[in-house]
Amino acid sequence: MPHLPRFAVGTVQSGVDSRPILWALIEALRRDSLQVQSFLWRADFSGYRETATVTGLNPRHLDSWLMTPEMCREVLLRGSQAADVAVVQGKFNPALDAGEAAGGSLETLCEWLDLPRLAVVDVSPVRRCLLPPRPERADGLLLDRVPEGDPAWSGKDPDHS
């Protein structure tokens, strides 16, 4: 696949909304004068307008259930022509939230499009730094909702202050 800076950002926990941390990441890229083209991991219009507001471009759709690998590559490359970096957003967790229909796989898109994987982890329910299951090949973690002042997340040993 031709050189195009790209990566995937997805949640690993059911019911977690990755959009706030994703939008912050996109805004950081924009402040570095990079134009971001966002792609949704499947044909789903939730959050469509909000993402367009953050990136300045309408998000596009990729879907491993509806498209072939070749079609996904073409959509990614053509859709990113006006951008410096492509971000594919979705869910790594195969478990569906209530009322959610089955569809494409972010893991499959990562394989097809050679996307590094950034997993969003909501750490507010996590105790003793036991993180939830992550994608098998996560390249990085974005920790969301880290509690302020919690010794377990401060790097200090709460038993030996």
Short mmCIF file of N, CA and C in Angstrom, two decimals:
data_model
loop_
_atom_site.label_atom_id
_atom_site.label_comp_id
_atom_site.label_asym_id
_atom_site.label_seq_id
_atom_site.Cartn_x
_atom_site.Cartn_y
_atom_site.Cartn_z
N MET A 1 0.85 -1.19 0.00
CA MET A 1 0.00 0.00 0.00
C MET A 1 0.89 1.25 0.00
N PRO A 2 0.56 2.25 -0.83
CA PRO A 2 1.37 3.46 -0.88
C PRO A 2 1.49 4.12 0.49
N HIS A 3 2.54 4.94 0.63
CA HIS A 3 2.77 5.61 1.90
C HIS A 3 1.64 6.59 2.19
N LEU A 4 0.95 6.38 3.26
CA LEU A 4 -0.07 7.29 3.77
C LEU A 4 -0.06 7.13 5.27
N PRO A 5 0.31 8.17 6.02
CA PRO A 5 0.22 8.05 7.48
C PRO A 5 -1.21 7.72 7.88
N ARG A 6 -1.36 6.67 8.66
CA ARG A 6 -2.70 6.20 9.02
C ARG A 6 -2.61 5.36 10.28
N PHE A 7 -3.73 5.31 11.01
CA PHE A 7 -3.82 4.47 12.19
C PHE A 7 -5.29 4.27 12.54
N ALA A 8 -5.53 3.28 13.39
CA ALA A 8 -6.88 3.00 13.87
C ALA A 8 -6.96 3.34 15.35
N VAL A 9 -8.11 3.87 15.75
CA VAL A 9 -8.39 4.15 17.15
C VAL A 9 -9.70 3.46 17.48
N GLY A 10 -9.69 2.62 18.51
CA GLY A 10 -10.92 1.91 18.87
C GLY A 10 -11.02 1.61 20.34
N THR A 11 -12.24 1.46 20.78
CA THR A 11 -12.50 1.09 22.17
C THR A 11 -12.32 -0.41 22.35
N VAL A 12 -12.11 -0.81 23.59
CA VAL A 12 -11.98 -2.23 23.92
C VAL A 12 -13.03 -2.66 24.93
N GLN A 13 -13.78 -1.69 25.46
CA GLN A 13 -14.80 -1.99 26.46
C GLN A 13 -16.17 -1.66 25.90
N SER A 14 -17.14 -2.46 26.24
CA SER A 14 -18.51 -2.22 25.82
C SER A 14 -19.03 -0.96 26.49
N GLY A 15 -19.76 -0.16 25.75
CA GLY A 15 -20.39 1.03 26.31
C GLY A 15 -19.49 2.24 26.46
N VAL A 16 -18.25 2.16 26.02
CA VAL A 16 -17.33 3.29 26.14
C VAL A 16 -17.37 4.11 24.86
N ASP A 17 -17.44 5.41 25.00
CA ASP A 17 -17.47 6.32 23.86
C ASP A 17 -16.05 6.86 23.64
N SER A 18 -15.46 6.52 22.52
CA SER A 18 -14.09 6.95 22.23
C SER A 18 -14.02 8.33 21.59
N ARG A 19 -15.16 8.91 21.25
CA ARG A 19 -15.14 10.16 20.50
C ARG A 19 -14.42 11.30 21.23
N PRO A 20 -14.64 11.56 22.51
CA PRO A 20 -13.92 12.69 23.13
C PRO A 20 -12.40 12.58 23.04
N ILE A 21 -11.84 11.43 23.34
CA ILE A 21 -10.39 11.29 23.26
C ILE A 21 -9.92 11.28 21.81
N LEU A 22 -10.71 10.73 20.91
CA LEU A 22 -10.37 10.76 19.49
C LEU A 22 -10.37 12.19 18.97
N TRP A 23 -11.38 12.97 19.33
CA TRP A 23 -11.44 14.36 18.88
C TRP A 23 -10.29 15.18 19.44
N ALA A 24 -9.89 14.90 20.67
CA ALA A 24 -8.73 15.60 21.24
C ALA A 24 -7.46 15.25 20.45
N LEU A 25 -7.31 14.00 20.09
CA LEU A 25 -6.16 13.56 19.31
C LEU A 25 -6.17 14.22 17.93
N ILE A 26 -7.32 14.26 17.29
CA ILE A 26 -7.44 14.91 15.98
C ILE A 26 -7.13 16.40 16.09
N GLU A 27 -7.61 17.04 17.14
CA GLU A 27 -7.33 18.46 17.33
C GLU A 27 -5.84 18.70 17.53
N ALA A 28 -5.16 17.81 18.24
CA ALA A 28 -3.70 17.93 18.41
C ALA A 28 -3.00 17.82 17.06
N LEU A 29 -3.45 16.92 16.22
CA LEU A 29 -2.86 16.78 14.88
C LEU A 29 -3.12 18.04 14.05
N ARG A 30 -4.32 18.58 14.16
CA ARG A 30 -4.66 19.80 13.41
C ARG A 30 -3.82 20.97 13.88
N ARG A 31 -3.53 21.05 15.16
CA ARG A 31 -2.68 22.14 15.68
C ARG A 31 -1.26 22.04 15.16
N ASP A 32 -0.86 20.85 14.74
CA ASP A 32 0.44 20.66 14.09
C ASP A 32 0.32 20.83 12.57
N SER A 33 -0.78 21.46 12.14
CA SER A 33 -1.04 21.77 10.72
C SER A 33 -1.22 20.53 9.86
N LEU A 34 -1.74 19.46 10.43
CA LEU A 34 -2.03 18.25 9.66
C LEU A 34 -3.53 18.17 9.41
N GLN A 35 -3.90 17.92 8.16
CA GLN A 35 -5.30 17.71 7.82
C GLN A 35 -5.62 16.23 8.02
N VAL A 36 -6.65 15.95 8.80
CA VAL A 36 -7.03 14.58 9.14
C VAL A 36 -8.29 14.19 8.38
N GLN A 37 -8.25 13.02 7.77
CA GLN A 37 -9.45 12.43 7.17
C GLN A 37 -9.87 11.28 8.05
N SER A 38 -11.08 11.35 8.56
CA SER A 38 -11.60 10.31 9.44
C SER A 38 -12.42 9.30 8.64
N PHE A 39 -12.27 8.05 9.04
CA PHE A 39 -13.05 6.95 8.45
C PHE A 39 -13.75 6.21 9.58
N LEU A 40 -15.00 5.88 9.38
CA LEU A 40 -15.74 5.08 10.34
C LEU A 40 -15.57 3.62 9.96
N TRP A 41 -15.48 2.76 10.95
CA TRP A 41 -15.15 1.35 10.75
C TRP A 41 -16.24 0.55 10.06
N ARG A 42 -17.42 1.11 9.95
CA ARG A 42 -18.49 0.44 9.23
C ARG A 42 -19.55 1.46 8.88
N ALA A 43 -20.47 1.07 8.06
CA ALA A 43 -21.52 1.98 7.60
C ALA A 43 -22.43 2.32 8.78
N ASP A 44 -22.09 3.40 9.46
CA ASP A 44 -22.81 3.83 10.66
C ASP A 44 -22.72 5.35 10.71
N PHE A 45 -23.84 6.02 10.83
CA PHE A 45 -23.85 7.48 10.76
C PHE A 45 -23.88 8.15 12.14
N SER A 46 -23.77 7.40 13.23
CA SER A 46 -23.74 8.04 14.55
C SER A 46 -22.42 8.78 14.71
N GLY A 47 -22.48 10.01 15.17
CA GLY A 47 -21.29 10.81 15.35
C GLY A 47 -20.75 11.41 14.06
N TYR A 48 -21.49 11.25 12.98
CA TYR A 48 -21.06 11.69 11.66
C TYR A 48 -20.79 13.20 11.63
N ARG A 49 -21.76 13.98 12.07
CA ARG A 49 -21.62 15.44 12.02
C ARG A 49 -20.57 15.95 13.00
N GLU A 50 -20.51 15.35 14.18
CA GLU A 50 -19.54 15.80 15.17
C GLU A 50 -18.11 15.62 14.67
N THR A 51 -17.83 14.49 14.05
CA THR A 51 -16.48 14.24 13.54
C THR A 51 -16.15 15.22 12.42
N ALA A 52 -17.11 15.54 11.57
CA ALA A 52 -16.88 16.52 10.50
C ALA A 52 -16.54 17.88 11.09
N THR A 53 -17.15 18.23 12.19
CA THR A 53 -16.86 19.50 12.84
C THR A 53 -15.42 19.54 13.33
N VAL A 54 -14.92 18.44 13.86
CA VAL A 54 -13.57 18.39 14.40
C VAL A 54 -12.52 18.37 13.29
N THR A 55 -12.73 17.57 12.25
CA THR A 55 -11.71 17.41 11.21
C THR A 55 -11.82 18.45 10.10
N GLY A 56 -13.01 19.01 9.91
CA GLY A 56 -13.22 19.90 8.78
C GLY A 56 -13.59 19.15 7.51
N LEU A 57 -13.56 17.82 7.56
CA LEU A 57 -13.94 16.99 6.42
C LEU A 57 -14.99 15.98 6.87
N ASN A 58 -15.93 15.67 6.00
CA ASN A 58 -16.90 14.64 6.33
C ASN A 58 -16.21 13.29 6.47
N PRO A 59 -16.57 12.52 7.49
CA PRO A 59 -15.97 11.19 7.61
C PRO A 59 -16.45 10.29 6.48
N ARG A 60 -15.64 9.33 6.15
CA ARG A 60 -15.99 8.34 5.13
C ARG A 60 -16.18 7.00 5.83
N HIS A 61 -16.69 6.05 5.09
CA HIS A 61 -16.99 4.74 5.68
C HIS A 61 -16.16 3.64 5.05
N LEU A 62 -15.69 2.75 5.89
CA LEU A 62 -15.06 1.50 5.48
C LEU A 62 -15.86 0.40 6.18
N ASP A 63 -15.95 -0.75 5.57
CA ASP A 63 -16.71 -1.82 6.21
C ASP A 63 -16.24 -3.17 5.66
N SER A 64 -15.57 -3.94 6.52
CA SER A 64 -15.04 -5.24 6.08
C SER A 64 -16.14 -6.26 5.81
N TRP A 65 -17.34 -5.97 6.22
CA TRP A 65 -18.46 -6.88 5.99
C TRP A 65 -19.10 -6.61 4.63
N LEU A 66 -19.08 -5.34 4.20
CA LEU A 66 -19.72 -4.95 2.95
C LEU A 66 -18.75 -4.76 1.79
N MET A 67 -17.46 -4.60 2.10
CA MET A 67 -16.47 -4.28 1.08
C MET A 67 -15.37 -5.33 1.02
N THR A 68 -14.73 -5.42 -0.12
CA THR A 68 -13.57 -6.30 -0.28
C THR A 68 -12.33 -5.57 0.24
N PRO A 69 -11.24 -6.29 0.48
CA PRO A 69 -10.00 -5.62 0.88
C PRO A 69 -9.55 -4.57 -0.15
N GLU A 70 -9.68 -4.89 -1.42
CA GLU A 70 -9.27 -3.96 -2.48
C GLU A 70 -10.12 -2.70 -2.45
N MET A 71 -11.43 -2.85 -2.26
CA MET A 71 -12.32 -1.70 -2.20
C MET A 71 -12.00 -0.82 -1.00
N CYS A 72 -11.72 -1.43 0.14
CA CYS A 72 -11.36 -0.66 1.34
C CYS A 72 -10.08 0.13 1.11
N ARG A 73 -9.08 -0.49 0.48
CA ARG A 73 -7.83 0.21 0.18
C ARG A 73 -8.08 1.41 -0.74
N GLU A 74 -8.89 1.18 -1.76
CA GLU A 74 -9.19 2.25 -2.71
C GLU A 74 -9.94 3.41 -2.04
N VAL A 75 -10.92 3.09 -1.21
CA VAL A 75 -11.68 4.13 -0.50
C VAL A 75 -10.75 4.90 0.44
N LEU A 76 -9.87 4.21 1.12
CA LEU A 76 -8.94 4.87 2.04
C LEU A 76 -8.00 5.82 1.27
N LEU A 77 -7.42 5.33 0.20
CA LEU A 77 -6.47 6.14 -0.56
C LEU A 77 -7.15 7.32 -1.26
N ARG A 78 -8.23 7.06 -1.94
CA ARG A 78 -8.94 8.15 -2.63
C ARG A 78 -9.54 9.14 -1.64
N GLY A 79 -10.07 8.62 -0.56
CA GLY A 79 -10.69 9.49 0.44
C GLY A 79 -9.70 10.34 1.21
N SER A 80 -8.44 9.97 1.18
CA SER A 80 -7.40 10.69 1.93
C SER A 80 -6.56 11.61 1.06
N GLN A 81 -6.92 11.78 -0.20
CA GLN A 81 -6.12 12.58 -1.11
C GLN A 81 -5.93 14.02 -0.63
N ALA A 82 -6.91 14.59 0.05
CA ALA A 82 -6.82 15.97 0.54
C ALA A 82 -6.33 16.04 1.98
N ALA A 83 -5.82 14.92 2.50
CA ALA A 83 -5.43 14.87 3.91
C ALA A 83 -3.98 14.47 4.07
N ASP A 84 -3.44 14.77 5.25
CA ASP A 84 -2.08 14.38 5.60
C ASP A 84 -2.04 13.05 6.35
N VAL A 85 -3.13 12.73 7.02
CA VAL A 85 -3.19 11.51 7.83
C VAL A 85 -4.63 10.98 7.83
N ALA A 86 -4.76 9.66 7.85
CA ALA A 86 -6.08 9.00 7.90
C ALA A 86 -6.24 8.31 9.24
N VAL A 87 -7.42 8.47 9.83
CA VAL A 87 -7.74 7.84 11.11
C VAL A 87 -9.00 7.01 10.93
N VAL A 88 -8.90 5.72 11.22
CA VAL A 88 -10.06 4.83 11.17
C VAL A 88 -10.53 4.62 12.60
N GLN A 89 -11.76 5.00 12.88
CA GLN A 89 -12.28 4.91 14.24
C GLN A 89 -13.34 3.83 14.34
N GLY A 90 -13.36 3.12 15.49
CA GLY A 90 -14.34 2.08 15.68
C GLY A 90 -14.21 1.39 17.02
N LYS A 91 -14.50 0.08 17.02
CA LYS A 91 -14.47 -0.73 18.23
C LYS A 91 -13.65 -1.98 17.96
N PHE A 92 -12.71 -2.25 18.86
CA PHE A 92 -11.95 -3.49 18.77
C PHE A 92 -12.71 -4.64 19.42
N ASN A 93 -13.51 -4.33 20.41
CA ASN A 93 -14.24 -5.35 21.15
C ASN A 93 -15.32 -5.95 20.27
N PRO A 94 -15.27 -7.26 20.02
CA PRO A 94 -16.30 -7.85 19.16
C PRO A 94 -17.67 -7.93 19.82
N ALA A 95 -17.74 -7.76 21.15
CA ALA A 95 -19.03 -7.81 21.82
C ALA A 95 -19.83 -6.56 21.45
N LEU A 96 -21.06 -6.74 21.05
CA LEU A 96 -21.89 -5.63 20.63
C LEU A 96 -22.62 -5.02 21.82
N ASP A 97 -22.79 -3.69 21.78
CA ASP A 97 -23.59 -3.02 22.78
C ASP A 97 -25.06 -3.32 22.51
N ALA A 98 -25.92 -3.12 23.51
CA ALA A 98 -27.35 -3.38 23.36
C ALA A 98 -27.91 -2.60 22.18
N GLY A 99 -28.65 -3.28 21.34
CA GLY A 99 -29.29 -2.65 20.19
C GLY A 99 -28.39 -2.43 19.00
N GLU A 100 -27.15 -2.87 19.08
CA GLU A 100 -26.20 -2.66 17.98
C GLU A 100 -26.23 -3.85 17.03
N ALA A 101 -26.27 -3.56 15.75
CA ALA A 101 -26.30 -4.62 14.73
C ALA A 101 -24.90 -5.11 14.42
N ALA A 102 -24.81 -6.36 13.98
CA ALA A 102 -23.53 -6.92 13.57
C ALA A 102 -23.06 -6.23 12.29
N GLY A 103 -21.78 -6.30 12.04
CA GLY A 103 -21.25 -5.66 10.84
C GLY A 103 -19.77 -5.91 10.72
N GLY A 104 -19.05 -4.93 10.19
CA GLY A 104 -17.63 -5.06 9.92
C GLY A 104 -16.78 -5.17 11.17
N SER A 105 -15.51 -5.43 10.94
CA SER A 105 -14.55 -5.64 12.03
C SER A 105 -13.40 -4.64 11.89
N LEU A 106 -13.11 -3.92 12.96
CA LEU A 106 -11.97 -3.01 12.96
C LEU A 106 -10.67 -3.79 12.89
N GLU A 107 -10.61 -4.94 13.53
CA GLU A 107 -9.42 -5.80 13.45
C GLU A 107 -9.13 -6.20 12.00
N THR A 108 -10.16 -6.57 11.28
CA THR A 108 -9.99 -6.95 9.88
C THR A 108 -9.49 -5.78 9.05
N LEU A 109 -10.06 -4.59 9.28
CA LEU A 109 -9.59 -3.41 8.56
C LEU A 109 -8.13 -3.11 8.87
N CYS A 110 -7.73 -3.31 10.13
CA CYS A 110 -6.32 -3.10 10.50
C CYS A 110 -5.40 -4.03 9.72
N GLU A 111 -5.84 -5.27 9.55
CA GLU A 111 -5.04 -6.23 8.77
C GLU A 111 -4.99 -5.83 7.30
N TRP A 112 -6.15 -5.55 6.72
CA TRP A 112 -6.23 -5.23 5.30
C TRP A 112 -5.47 -3.97 4.95
N LEU A 113 -5.52 -2.95 5.83
CA LEU A 113 -4.98 -1.63 5.52
C LEU A 113 -3.67 -1.33 6.22
N ASP A 114 -3.11 -2.33 6.90
CA ASP A 114 -1.85 -2.19 7.61
C ASP A 114 -1.89 -0.98 8.56
N LEU A 115 -2.90 -0.99 9.45
CA LEU A 115 -3.12 0.12 10.37
C LEU A 115 -2.53 -0.18 11.75
N PRO A 116 -1.70 0.70 12.28
CA PRO A 116 -1.32 0.58 13.69
C PRO A 116 -2.58 0.74 14.54
N ARG A 117 -2.62 0.05 15.67
CA ARG A 117 -3.81 0.03 16.52
C ARG A 117 -3.58 0.81 17.82
N LEU A 118 -4.43 1.82 18.06
CA LEU A 118 -4.45 2.54 19.33
C LEU A 118 -5.75 2.19 20.03
N ALA A 119 -5.65 1.58 21.19
CA ALA A 119 -6.84 1.15 21.93
C ALA A 119 -7.18 2.17 23.00
N VAL A 120 -8.44 2.62 23.00
CA VAL A 120 -8.93 3.54 24.02
C VAL A 120 -9.41 2.70 25.20
N VAL A 121 -8.87 2.98 26.38
CA VAL A 121 -9.23 2.25 27.59
C VAL A 121 -9.77 3.24 28.62
N ASP A 122 -11.02 3.07 29.01
CA ASP A 122 -11.61 3.86 30.10
C ASP A 122 -11.12 3.23 31.39
N VAL A 123 -10.26 3.94 32.13
CA VAL A 123 -9.66 3.36 33.33
C VAL A 123 -10.45 3.67 34.59
N SER A 124 -11.56 4.41 34.49
CA SER A 124 -12.32 4.75 35.70
C SER A 124 -12.84 3.53 36.45
N PRO A 125 -13.26 2.44 35.77
CA PRO A 125 -13.70 1.27 36.53
C PRO A 125 -12.56 0.30 36.87
N VAL A 126 -11.35 0.59 36.42
CA VAL A 126 -10.23 -0.33 36.60
C VAL A 126 -9.63 -0.15 37.99
N ARG A 127 -9.33 -1.24 38.65
CA ARG A 127 -8.70 -1.22 39.98
C ARG A 127 -7.38 -1.95 39.91
N ARG A 128 -6.42 -1.44 40.63
CA ARG A 128 -5.10 -2.05 40.76
C ARG A 128 -4.41 -2.26 39.41
N CYS A 129 -4.65 -1.32 38.50
CA CYS A 129 -3.96 -1.33 37.20
C CYS A 129 -4.16 -2.62 36.41
N LEU A 130 -5.28 -3.29 36.59
CA LEU A 130 -5.60 -4.48 35.80
C LEU A 130 -6.44 -4.02 34.62
N LEU A 131 -5.79 -3.84 33.50
CA LEU A 131 -6.48 -3.34 32.32
C LEU A 131 -7.37 -4.41 31.70
N PRO A 132 -8.44 -3.98 31.02
CA PRO A 132 -9.30 -4.95 30.34
C PRO A 132 -8.56 -5.57 29.16
N PRO A 133 -9.10 -6.64 28.60
CA PRO A 133 -8.46 -7.26 27.43
C PRO A 133 -8.30 -6.22 26.32
N ARG A 134 -7.15 -6.27 25.67
CA ARG A 134 -6.84 -5.36 24.58
C ARG A 134 -6.73 -6.14 23.28
N PRO A 135 -6.75 -5.43 22.15
CA PRO A 135 -6.51 -6.15 20.89
C PRO A 135 -5.19 -6.90 20.99
N GLU A 136 -5.13 -8.04 20.38
CA GLU A 136 -3.93 -8.88 20.48
C GLU A 136 -2.67 -8.13 20.09
N ARG A 137 -2.78 -7.27 19.10
CA ARG A 137 -1.60 -6.54 18.64
C ARG A 137 -1.77 -5.04 18.78
N ALA A 138 -2.19 -4.57 19.94
CA ALA A 138 -2.31 -3.12 20.16
C ALA A 138 -0.93 -2.50 20.12
N ASP A 139 -0.81 -1.41 19.37
CA ASP A 139 0.46 -0.71 19.27
C ASP A 139 0.59 0.39 20.31
N GLY A 140 -0.53 0.77 20.91
CA GLY A 140 -0.51 1.80 21.94
C GLY A 140 -1.85 1.86 22.63
N LEU A 141 -1.85 2.46 23.82
CA LEU A 141 -3.08 2.64 24.59
C LEU A 141 -3.32 4.13 24.81
N LEU A 142 -4.57 4.54 24.69
CA LEU A 142 -4.99 5.88 25.05
C LEU A 142 -5.85 5.73 26.30
N LEU A 143 -5.33 6.15 27.44
CA LEU A 143 -6.04 5.99 28.71
C LEU A 143 -6.98 7.16 28.90
N ASP A 144 -8.26 6.86 29.06
CA ASP A 144 -9.30 7.87 29.21
C ASP A 144 -9.87 7.80 30.61
N ARG A 145 -10.27 8.96 31.13
CA ARG A 145 -10.92 9.08 32.43
C ARG A 145 -10.02 8.58 33.57
N VAL A 146 -8.74 8.93 33.51
CA VAL A 146 -7.81 8.59 34.58
C VAL A 146 -8.18 9.45 35.79
N PRO A 147 -8.46 8.83 36.95
CA PRO A 147 -8.87 9.60 38.12
C PRO A 147 -7.72 10.46 38.67
N GLU A 148 -8.03 11.73 38.92
CA GLU A 148 -7.03 12.62 39.51
C GLU A 148 -6.80 12.28 40.97
N GLY A 149 -5.54 12.30 41.37
CA GLY A 149 -5.22 12.10 42.77
C GLY A 149 -5.30 10.66 43.26
N ASP A 150 -5.60 9.71 42.40
CA ASP A 150 -5.68 8.32 42.80
C ASP A 150 -4.27 7.75 42.85
N PRO A 151 -3.79 7.31 44.05
CA PRO A 151 -2.42 6.80 44.17
C PRO A 151 -2.12 5.63 43.23
N ALA A 152 -3.13 4.84 42.89
CA ALA A 152 -2.92 3.70 42.00
C ALA A 152 -2.47 4.15 40.61
N TRP A 153 -2.82 5.40 40.21
CA TRP A 153 -2.45 5.90 38.89
C TRP A 153 -1.36 6.96 38.95
N SER A 154 -0.88 7.30 40.14
CA SER A 154 0.11 8.35 40.26
C SER A 154 1.54 7.85 40.16
N GLY A 155 1.73 6.55 40.16
CA GLY A 155 3.06 5.99 40.15
C GLY A 155 3.63 5.79 41.55
N LYS A 156 2.85 6.19 42.57
CA LYS A 156 3.30 6.02 43.95
C LYS A 156 2.68 4.75 44.53
N ASP A 157 3.38 4.11 45.38
CA ASP A 157 2.87 2.92 46.06
C ASP A 157 2.00 3.37 47.21
N PRO A 158 0.67 3.10 47.18
CA PRO A 158 -0.21 3.58 48.24
C PRO A 158 0.10 2.96 49.59
N ASP A 159 0.77 1.81 49.62
CA ASP A 159 1.07 1.16 50.90
C ASP A 159 2.40 1.66 51.48
N HIS A 160 3.20 2.37 50.71
CA HIS A 160 4.49 2.84 51.17
C HIS A 160 4.71 4.30 50.82
N SER A 161 3.82 5.15 51.26
CA SER A 161 3.89 6.58 50.94
C SER A 161 5.05 7.26 51.62
#
